[in-house]
mmCIF file of C-alpha atoms in Angstrom:
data_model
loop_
_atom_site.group_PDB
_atom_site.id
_atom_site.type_symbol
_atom_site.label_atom_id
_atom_site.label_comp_id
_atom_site.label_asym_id
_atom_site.label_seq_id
_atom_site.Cartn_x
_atom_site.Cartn_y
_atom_site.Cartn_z
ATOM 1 C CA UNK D 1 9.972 14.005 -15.860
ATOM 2 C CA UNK D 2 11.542 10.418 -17.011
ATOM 3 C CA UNK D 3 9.503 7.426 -16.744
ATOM 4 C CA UNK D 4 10.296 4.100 -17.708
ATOM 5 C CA UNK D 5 8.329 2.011 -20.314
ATOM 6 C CA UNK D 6 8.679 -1.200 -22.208
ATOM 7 C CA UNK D 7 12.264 -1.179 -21.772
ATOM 8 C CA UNK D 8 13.309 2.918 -21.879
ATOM 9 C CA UNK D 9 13.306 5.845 -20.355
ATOM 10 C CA UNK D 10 10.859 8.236 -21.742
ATOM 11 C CA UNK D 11 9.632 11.479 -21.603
ATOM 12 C CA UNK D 12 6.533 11.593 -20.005
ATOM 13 C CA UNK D 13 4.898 13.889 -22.735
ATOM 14 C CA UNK D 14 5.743 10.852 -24.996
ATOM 15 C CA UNK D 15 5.597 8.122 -22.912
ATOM 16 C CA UNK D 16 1.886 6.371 -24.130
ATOM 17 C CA UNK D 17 0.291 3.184 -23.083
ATOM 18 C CA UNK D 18 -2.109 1.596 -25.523
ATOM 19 C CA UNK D 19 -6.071 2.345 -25.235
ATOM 20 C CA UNK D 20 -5.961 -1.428 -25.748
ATOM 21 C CA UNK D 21 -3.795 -2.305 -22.514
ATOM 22 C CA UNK D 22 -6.080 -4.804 -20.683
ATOM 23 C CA UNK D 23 -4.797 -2.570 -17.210
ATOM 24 C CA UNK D 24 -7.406 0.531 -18.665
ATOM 25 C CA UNK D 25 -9.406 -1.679 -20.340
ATOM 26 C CA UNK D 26 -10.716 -3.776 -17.654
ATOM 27 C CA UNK D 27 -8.124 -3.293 -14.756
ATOM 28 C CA UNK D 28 -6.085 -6.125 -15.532
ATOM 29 C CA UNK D 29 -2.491 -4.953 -13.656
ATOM 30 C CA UNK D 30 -0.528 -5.103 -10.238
ATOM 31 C CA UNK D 31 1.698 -1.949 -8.642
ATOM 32 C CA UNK D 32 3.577 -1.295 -6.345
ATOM 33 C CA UNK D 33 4.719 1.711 -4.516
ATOM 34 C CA UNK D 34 7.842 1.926 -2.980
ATOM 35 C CA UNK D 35 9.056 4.919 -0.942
ATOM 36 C CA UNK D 36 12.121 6.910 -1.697
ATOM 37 C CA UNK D 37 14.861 8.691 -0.182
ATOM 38 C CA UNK D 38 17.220 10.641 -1.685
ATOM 39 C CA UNK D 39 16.924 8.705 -4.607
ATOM 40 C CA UNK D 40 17.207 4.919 -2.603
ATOM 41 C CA UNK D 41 14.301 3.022 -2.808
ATOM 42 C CA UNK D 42 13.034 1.804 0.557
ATOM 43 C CA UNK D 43 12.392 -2.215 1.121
ATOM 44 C CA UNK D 44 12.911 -2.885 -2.709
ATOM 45 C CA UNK D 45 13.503 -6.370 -2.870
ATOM 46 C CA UNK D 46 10.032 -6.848 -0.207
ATOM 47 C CA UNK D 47 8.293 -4.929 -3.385
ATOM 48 C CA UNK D 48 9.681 -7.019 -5.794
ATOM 49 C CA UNK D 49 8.552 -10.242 -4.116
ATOM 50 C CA UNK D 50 5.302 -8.758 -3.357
ATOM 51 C CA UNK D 51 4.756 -8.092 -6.793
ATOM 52 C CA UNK D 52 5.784 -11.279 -8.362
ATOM 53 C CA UNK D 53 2.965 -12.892 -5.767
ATOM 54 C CA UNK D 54 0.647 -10.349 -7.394
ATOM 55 C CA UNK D 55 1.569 -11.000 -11.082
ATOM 56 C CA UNK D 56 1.104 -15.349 -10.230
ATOM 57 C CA UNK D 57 -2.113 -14.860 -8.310
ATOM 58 C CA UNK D 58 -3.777 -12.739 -11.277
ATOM 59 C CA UNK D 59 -2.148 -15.340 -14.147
ATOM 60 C CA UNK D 60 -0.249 -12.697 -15.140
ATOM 61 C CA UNK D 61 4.097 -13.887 -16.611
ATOM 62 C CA UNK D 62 6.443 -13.517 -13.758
ATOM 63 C CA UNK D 63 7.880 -9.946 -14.070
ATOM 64 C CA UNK D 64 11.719 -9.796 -15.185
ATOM 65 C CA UNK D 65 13.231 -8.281 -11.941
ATOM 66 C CA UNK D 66 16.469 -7.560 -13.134
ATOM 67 C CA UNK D 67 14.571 -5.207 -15.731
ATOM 68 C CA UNK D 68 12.803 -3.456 -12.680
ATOM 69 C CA UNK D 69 15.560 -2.733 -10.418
ATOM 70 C CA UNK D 70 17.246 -1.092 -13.799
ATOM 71 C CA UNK D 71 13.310 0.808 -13.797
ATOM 72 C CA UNK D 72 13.622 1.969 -10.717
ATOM 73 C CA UNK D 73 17.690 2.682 -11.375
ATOM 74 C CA UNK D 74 17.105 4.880 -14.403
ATOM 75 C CA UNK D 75 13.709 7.061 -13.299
ATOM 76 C CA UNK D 76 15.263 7.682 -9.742
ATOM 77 C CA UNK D 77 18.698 8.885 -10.861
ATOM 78 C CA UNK D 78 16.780 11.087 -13.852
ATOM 79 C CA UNK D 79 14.714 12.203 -11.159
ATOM 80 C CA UNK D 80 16.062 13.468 -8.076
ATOM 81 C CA UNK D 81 13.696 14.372 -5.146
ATOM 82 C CA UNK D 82 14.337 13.995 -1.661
ATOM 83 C CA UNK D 83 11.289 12.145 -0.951
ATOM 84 C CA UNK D 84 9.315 10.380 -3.753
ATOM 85 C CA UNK D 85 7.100 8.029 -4.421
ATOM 86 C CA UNK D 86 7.519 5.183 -7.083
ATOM 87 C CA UNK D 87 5.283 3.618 -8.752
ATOM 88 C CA UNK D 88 5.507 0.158 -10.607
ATOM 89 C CA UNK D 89 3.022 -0.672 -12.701
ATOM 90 C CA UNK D 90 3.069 -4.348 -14.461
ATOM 91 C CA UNK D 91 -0.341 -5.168 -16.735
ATOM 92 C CA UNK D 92 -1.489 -7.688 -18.860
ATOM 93 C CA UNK D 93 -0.560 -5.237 -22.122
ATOM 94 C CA UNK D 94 -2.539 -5.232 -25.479
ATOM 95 C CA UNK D 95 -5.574 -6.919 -25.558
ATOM 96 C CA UNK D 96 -9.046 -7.162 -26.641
ATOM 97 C CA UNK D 97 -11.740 -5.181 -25.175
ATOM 98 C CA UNK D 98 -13.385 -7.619 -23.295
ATOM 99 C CA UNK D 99 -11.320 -10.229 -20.194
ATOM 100 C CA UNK D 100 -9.879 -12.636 -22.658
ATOM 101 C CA UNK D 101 -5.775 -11.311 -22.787
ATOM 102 C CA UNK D 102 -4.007 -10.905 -25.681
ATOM 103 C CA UNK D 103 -0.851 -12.610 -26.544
ATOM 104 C CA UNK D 104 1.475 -9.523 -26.752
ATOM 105 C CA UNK D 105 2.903 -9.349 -23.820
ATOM 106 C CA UNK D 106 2.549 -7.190 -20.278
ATOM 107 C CA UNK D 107 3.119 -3.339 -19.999
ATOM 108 C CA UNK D 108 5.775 -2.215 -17.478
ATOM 109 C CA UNK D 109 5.683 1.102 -16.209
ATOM 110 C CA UNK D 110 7.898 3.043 -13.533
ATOM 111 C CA UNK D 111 7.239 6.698 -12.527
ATOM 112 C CA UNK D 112 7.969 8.772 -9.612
ATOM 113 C CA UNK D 113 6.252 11.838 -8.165
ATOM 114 C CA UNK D 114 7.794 13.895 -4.715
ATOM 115 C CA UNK D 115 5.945 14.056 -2.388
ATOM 116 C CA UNK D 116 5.901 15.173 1.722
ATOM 117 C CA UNK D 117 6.628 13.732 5.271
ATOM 118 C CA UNK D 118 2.900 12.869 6.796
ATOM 119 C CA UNK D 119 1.625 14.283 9.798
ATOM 120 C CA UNK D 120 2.105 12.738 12.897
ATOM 121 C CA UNK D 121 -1.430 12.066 13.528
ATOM 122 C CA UNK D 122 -4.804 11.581 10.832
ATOM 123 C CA UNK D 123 -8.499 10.926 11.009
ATOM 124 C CA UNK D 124 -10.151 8.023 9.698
ATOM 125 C CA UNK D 125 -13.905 6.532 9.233
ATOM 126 C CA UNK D 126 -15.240 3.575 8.792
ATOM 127 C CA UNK D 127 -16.895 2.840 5.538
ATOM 128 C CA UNK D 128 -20.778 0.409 5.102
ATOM 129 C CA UNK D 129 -18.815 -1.329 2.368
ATOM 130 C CA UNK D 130 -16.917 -4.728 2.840
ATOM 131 C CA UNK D 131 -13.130 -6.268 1.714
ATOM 132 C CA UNK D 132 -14.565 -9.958 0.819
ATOM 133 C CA UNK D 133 -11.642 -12.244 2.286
ATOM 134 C CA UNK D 134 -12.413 -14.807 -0.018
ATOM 135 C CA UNK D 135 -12.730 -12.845 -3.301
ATOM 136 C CA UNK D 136 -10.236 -13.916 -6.050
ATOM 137 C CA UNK D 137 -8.561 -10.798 -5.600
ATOM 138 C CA UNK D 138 -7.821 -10.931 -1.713
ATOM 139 C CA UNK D 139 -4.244 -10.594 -1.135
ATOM 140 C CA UNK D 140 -3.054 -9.058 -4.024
ATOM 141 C CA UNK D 141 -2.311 -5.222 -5.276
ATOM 142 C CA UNK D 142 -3.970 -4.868 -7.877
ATOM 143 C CA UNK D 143 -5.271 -1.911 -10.390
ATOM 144 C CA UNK D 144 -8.540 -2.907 -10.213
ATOM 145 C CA UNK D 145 -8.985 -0.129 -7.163
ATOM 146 C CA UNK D 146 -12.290 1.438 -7.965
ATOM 147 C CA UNK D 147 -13.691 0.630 -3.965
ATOM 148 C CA UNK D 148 -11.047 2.115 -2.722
ATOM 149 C CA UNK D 149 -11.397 5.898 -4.932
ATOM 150 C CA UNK D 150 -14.862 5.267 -3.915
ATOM 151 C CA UNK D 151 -14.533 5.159 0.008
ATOM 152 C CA UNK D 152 -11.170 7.375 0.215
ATOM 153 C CA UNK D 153 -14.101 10.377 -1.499
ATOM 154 C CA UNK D 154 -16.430 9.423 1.817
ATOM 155 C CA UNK D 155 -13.209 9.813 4.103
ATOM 156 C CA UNK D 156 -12.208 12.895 2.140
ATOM 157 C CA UNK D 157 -16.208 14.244 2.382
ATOM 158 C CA UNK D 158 -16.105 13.226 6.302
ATOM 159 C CA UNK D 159 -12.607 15.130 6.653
ATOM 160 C CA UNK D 160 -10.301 12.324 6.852
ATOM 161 C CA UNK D 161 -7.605 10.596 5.233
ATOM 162 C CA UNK D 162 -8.607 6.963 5.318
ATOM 163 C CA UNK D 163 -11.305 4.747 5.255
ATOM 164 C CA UNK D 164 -11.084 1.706 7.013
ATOM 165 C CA UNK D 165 -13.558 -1.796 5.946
ATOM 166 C CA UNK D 166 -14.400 -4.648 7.909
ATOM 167 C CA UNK D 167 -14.959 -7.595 6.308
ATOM 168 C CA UNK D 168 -17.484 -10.091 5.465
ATOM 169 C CA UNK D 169 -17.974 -11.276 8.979
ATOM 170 C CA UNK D 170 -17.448 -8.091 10.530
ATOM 171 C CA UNK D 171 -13.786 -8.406 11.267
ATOM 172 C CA UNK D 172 -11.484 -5.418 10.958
ATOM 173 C CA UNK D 173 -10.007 -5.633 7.916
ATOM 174 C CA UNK D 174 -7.737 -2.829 5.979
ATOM 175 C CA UNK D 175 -7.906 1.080 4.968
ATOM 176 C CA UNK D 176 -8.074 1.464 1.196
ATOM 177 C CA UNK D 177 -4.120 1.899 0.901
ATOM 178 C CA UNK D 178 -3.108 1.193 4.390
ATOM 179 C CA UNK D 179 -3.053 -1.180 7.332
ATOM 180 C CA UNK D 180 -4.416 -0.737 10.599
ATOM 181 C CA UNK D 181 -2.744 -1.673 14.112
ATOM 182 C CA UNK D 182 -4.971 -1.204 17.985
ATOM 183 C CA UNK D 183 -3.589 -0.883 20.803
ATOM 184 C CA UNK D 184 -5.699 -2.993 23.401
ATOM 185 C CA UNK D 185 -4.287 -2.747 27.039
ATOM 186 C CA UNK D 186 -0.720 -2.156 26.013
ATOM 187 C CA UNK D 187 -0.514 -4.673 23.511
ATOM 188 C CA UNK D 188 -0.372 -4.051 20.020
ATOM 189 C CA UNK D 189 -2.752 -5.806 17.549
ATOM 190 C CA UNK D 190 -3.409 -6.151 13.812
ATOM 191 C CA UNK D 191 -6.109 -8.005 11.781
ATOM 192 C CA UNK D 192 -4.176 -11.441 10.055
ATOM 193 C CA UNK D 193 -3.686 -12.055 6.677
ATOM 194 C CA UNK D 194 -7.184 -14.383 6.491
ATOM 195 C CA UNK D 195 -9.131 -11.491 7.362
ATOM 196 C CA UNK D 196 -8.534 -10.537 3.670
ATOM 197 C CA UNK D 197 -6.331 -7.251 4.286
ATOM 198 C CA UNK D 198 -2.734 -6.567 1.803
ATOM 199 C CA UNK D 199 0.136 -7.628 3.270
ATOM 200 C CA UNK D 200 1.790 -4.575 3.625
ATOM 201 C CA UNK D 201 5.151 -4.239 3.604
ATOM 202 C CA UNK D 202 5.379 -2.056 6.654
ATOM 203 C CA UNK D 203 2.514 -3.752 8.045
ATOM 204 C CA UNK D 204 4.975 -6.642 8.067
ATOM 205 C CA UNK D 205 7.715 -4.781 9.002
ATOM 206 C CA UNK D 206 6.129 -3.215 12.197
ATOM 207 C CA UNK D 207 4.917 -6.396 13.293
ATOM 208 C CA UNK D 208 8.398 -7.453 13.216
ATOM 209 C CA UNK D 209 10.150 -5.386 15.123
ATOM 210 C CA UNK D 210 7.486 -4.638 17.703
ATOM 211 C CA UNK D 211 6.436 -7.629 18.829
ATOM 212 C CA UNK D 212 2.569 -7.180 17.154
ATOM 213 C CA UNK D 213 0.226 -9.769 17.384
ATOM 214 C CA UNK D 214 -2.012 -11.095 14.215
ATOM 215 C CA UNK D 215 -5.914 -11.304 15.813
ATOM 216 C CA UNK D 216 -9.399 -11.164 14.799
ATOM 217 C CA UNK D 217 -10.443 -8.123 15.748
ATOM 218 C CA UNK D 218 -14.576 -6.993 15.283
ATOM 219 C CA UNK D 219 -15.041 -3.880 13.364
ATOM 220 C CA UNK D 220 -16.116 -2.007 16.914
ATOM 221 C CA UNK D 221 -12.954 -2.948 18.302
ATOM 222 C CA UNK D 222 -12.383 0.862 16.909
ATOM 223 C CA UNK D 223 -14.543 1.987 19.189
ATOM 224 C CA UNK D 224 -12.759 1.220 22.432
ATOM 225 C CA UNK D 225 -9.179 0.544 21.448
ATOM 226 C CA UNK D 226 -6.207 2.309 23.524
ATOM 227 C CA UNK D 227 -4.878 3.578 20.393
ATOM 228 C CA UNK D 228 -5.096 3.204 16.644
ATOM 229 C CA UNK D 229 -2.550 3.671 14.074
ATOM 230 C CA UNK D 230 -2.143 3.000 10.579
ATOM 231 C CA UNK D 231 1.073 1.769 8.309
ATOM 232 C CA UNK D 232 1.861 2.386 4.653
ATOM 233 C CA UNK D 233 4.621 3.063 2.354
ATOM 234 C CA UNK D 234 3.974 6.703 2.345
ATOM 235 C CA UNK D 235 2.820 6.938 5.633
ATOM 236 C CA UNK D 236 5.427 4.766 7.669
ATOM 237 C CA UNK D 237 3.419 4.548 11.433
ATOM 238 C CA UNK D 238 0.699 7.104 11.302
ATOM 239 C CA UNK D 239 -1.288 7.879 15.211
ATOM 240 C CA UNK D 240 -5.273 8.017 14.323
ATOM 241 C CA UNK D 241 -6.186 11.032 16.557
ATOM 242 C CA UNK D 242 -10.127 10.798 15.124
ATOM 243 C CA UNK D 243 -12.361 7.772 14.438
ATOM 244 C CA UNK D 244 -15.503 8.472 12.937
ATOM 245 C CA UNK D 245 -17.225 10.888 15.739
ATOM 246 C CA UNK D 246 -14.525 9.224 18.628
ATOM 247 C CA UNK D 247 -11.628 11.912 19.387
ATOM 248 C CA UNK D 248 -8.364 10.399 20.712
ATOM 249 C CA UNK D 249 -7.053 13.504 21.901
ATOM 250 C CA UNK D 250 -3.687 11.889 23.122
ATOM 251 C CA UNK D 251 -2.901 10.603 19.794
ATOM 252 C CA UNK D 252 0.005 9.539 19.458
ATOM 253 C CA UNK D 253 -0.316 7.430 22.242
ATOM 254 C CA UNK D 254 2.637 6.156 23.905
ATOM 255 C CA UNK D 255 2.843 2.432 22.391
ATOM 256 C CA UNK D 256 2.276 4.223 19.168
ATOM 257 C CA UNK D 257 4.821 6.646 19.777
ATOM 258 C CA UNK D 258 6.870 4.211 20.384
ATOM 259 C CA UNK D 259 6.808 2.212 17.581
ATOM 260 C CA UNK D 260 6.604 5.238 15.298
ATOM 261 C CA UNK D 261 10.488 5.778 16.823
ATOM 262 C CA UNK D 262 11.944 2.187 15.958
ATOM 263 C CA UNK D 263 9.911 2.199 12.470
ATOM 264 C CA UNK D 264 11.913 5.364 12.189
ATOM 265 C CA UNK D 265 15.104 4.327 13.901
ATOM 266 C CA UNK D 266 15.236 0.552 12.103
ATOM 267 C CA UNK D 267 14.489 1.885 8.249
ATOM 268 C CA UNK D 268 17.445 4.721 8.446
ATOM 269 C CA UNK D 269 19.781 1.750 9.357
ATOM 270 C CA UNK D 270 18.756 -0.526 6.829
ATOM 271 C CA UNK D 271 17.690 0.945 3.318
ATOM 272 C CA UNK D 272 16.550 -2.862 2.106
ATOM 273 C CA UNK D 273 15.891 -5.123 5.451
#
């Protein structure tokens, strides 16, 4: 395995980050992760600009772009799979141990595992923790994703994939690495950016090209919603077939199904819309 760091391609038994880097020490780093196919990153300039946003809302330099498309270059051509996924990660490098940064410089990191096609359909639960829409953090993907190993263990314990918040106010927010879409008397619906969720590249994306609208949803809006599905990088559309104890046996609904074809149909034509 080849990964890219500080400028190379490395092996990844020598590849080392510092015990200093301010990303372990304290968290202080942005990612993305970008699907591929056959070694063609999916929606790669979206991830780019996504991750600039990130590195300017955390104080962190603007990434050099041109240095990550040759990343993402080099570690997918040294390592083909048919379906991976790649994983940027920009940090605020050396530093001290404490959440003053050093003056060194950021870390830059590219990697890339294989992985598998989802299922169609997954279960989700809700979670008693909150996203706080006005934290200092809202918005961006950062590395500082302790909540989220937390509640993904209570989905995993509860036999589910994903655990979805509400917010401070008891809006519908996000899952811990995914969006989430309802289906409300055939219309489809997802929470808007103020609610404090990611905006998610194929959260964006789906919106687009079916016709979704942004609304404030309540976190019970689970509980009687048509359908439910989730978006990610990884998981594309995804039907919920289980909330919590509710069954939606018919999962994928059709609206879902639906828009699970054009996500499908729309990314095969266009590799970078």
């Amino acid at each position: 395995m080849k990964i890219w760091l500080d400028g190379a391609l490395r092996d990844s038994e020598s590849a080392r980050v510092s015990v200093f880097d301010h990303g372990l020490t304290v968290g202080d780093g942005i990612f993305e992760t970008v699907k591929a196919v056959d070694g063609r990153p999916f929606a790669l300039t979206r991830h780019l600009d996504r991750l600039t946003l990130s590195a300017r809302g955390l104080g962190l330099p603007d990434p050099d772009l041109d240095e990550v498309r040759r990343a993402c270059a080099a570690v997918l051509e040294a390592n083909p799979v048919p379906l991976g996924r790649l994983r940027l990660t920009y940090t605020g490098g050396h530093g001290p141990l404490g959440s003053d940064r050093g003056d060194k410089g950021p870390t830059l990191v590219v990697a890339l595992g294989g992985t598998t096609r989802r299922p169609d359909t997954t279960a989700v639960v809700t979670v008693p923790w909150t996203r706080n829409e006005r934290g200092a953090l809202t918005g961006l993907k950062t590395t500082s994703y302790a909540e989220n190993v937390v509640a993904l263990a209570r989905a995993h314990e509860h036999g589910a994939t994903e655990a979805l918040f509400g917010n401070t106010v008891g809006q519908l927010c996000e899952g811990t690495g995914s969006n989430v879409f309802v289906v409300l008397d055939g219309e489809i619906h997802t929470p808007p950016l103020h609610s404090g969720c990611l905006a998610g590249i194929t959260r964006h994306l789906v919106a687009e090209w079916t016709g979704a609208k942004e609304t404030d949803l309540p976190l019970d809006v689970l509980r009687d919603a048509d359908e439910i599905f989730l978006t990610s990088t990884l998981r594309d559309v995804q039907a919920v077939h289980r909330v919590d104890e509710r069954e939606l046996s018919a999962a994928p609904g059709p609206v879902t199904a639906k828009a699970m074809r054009i996500f499908d149909e729309r990314s095969a034509a266009d590799i970078d819309p």
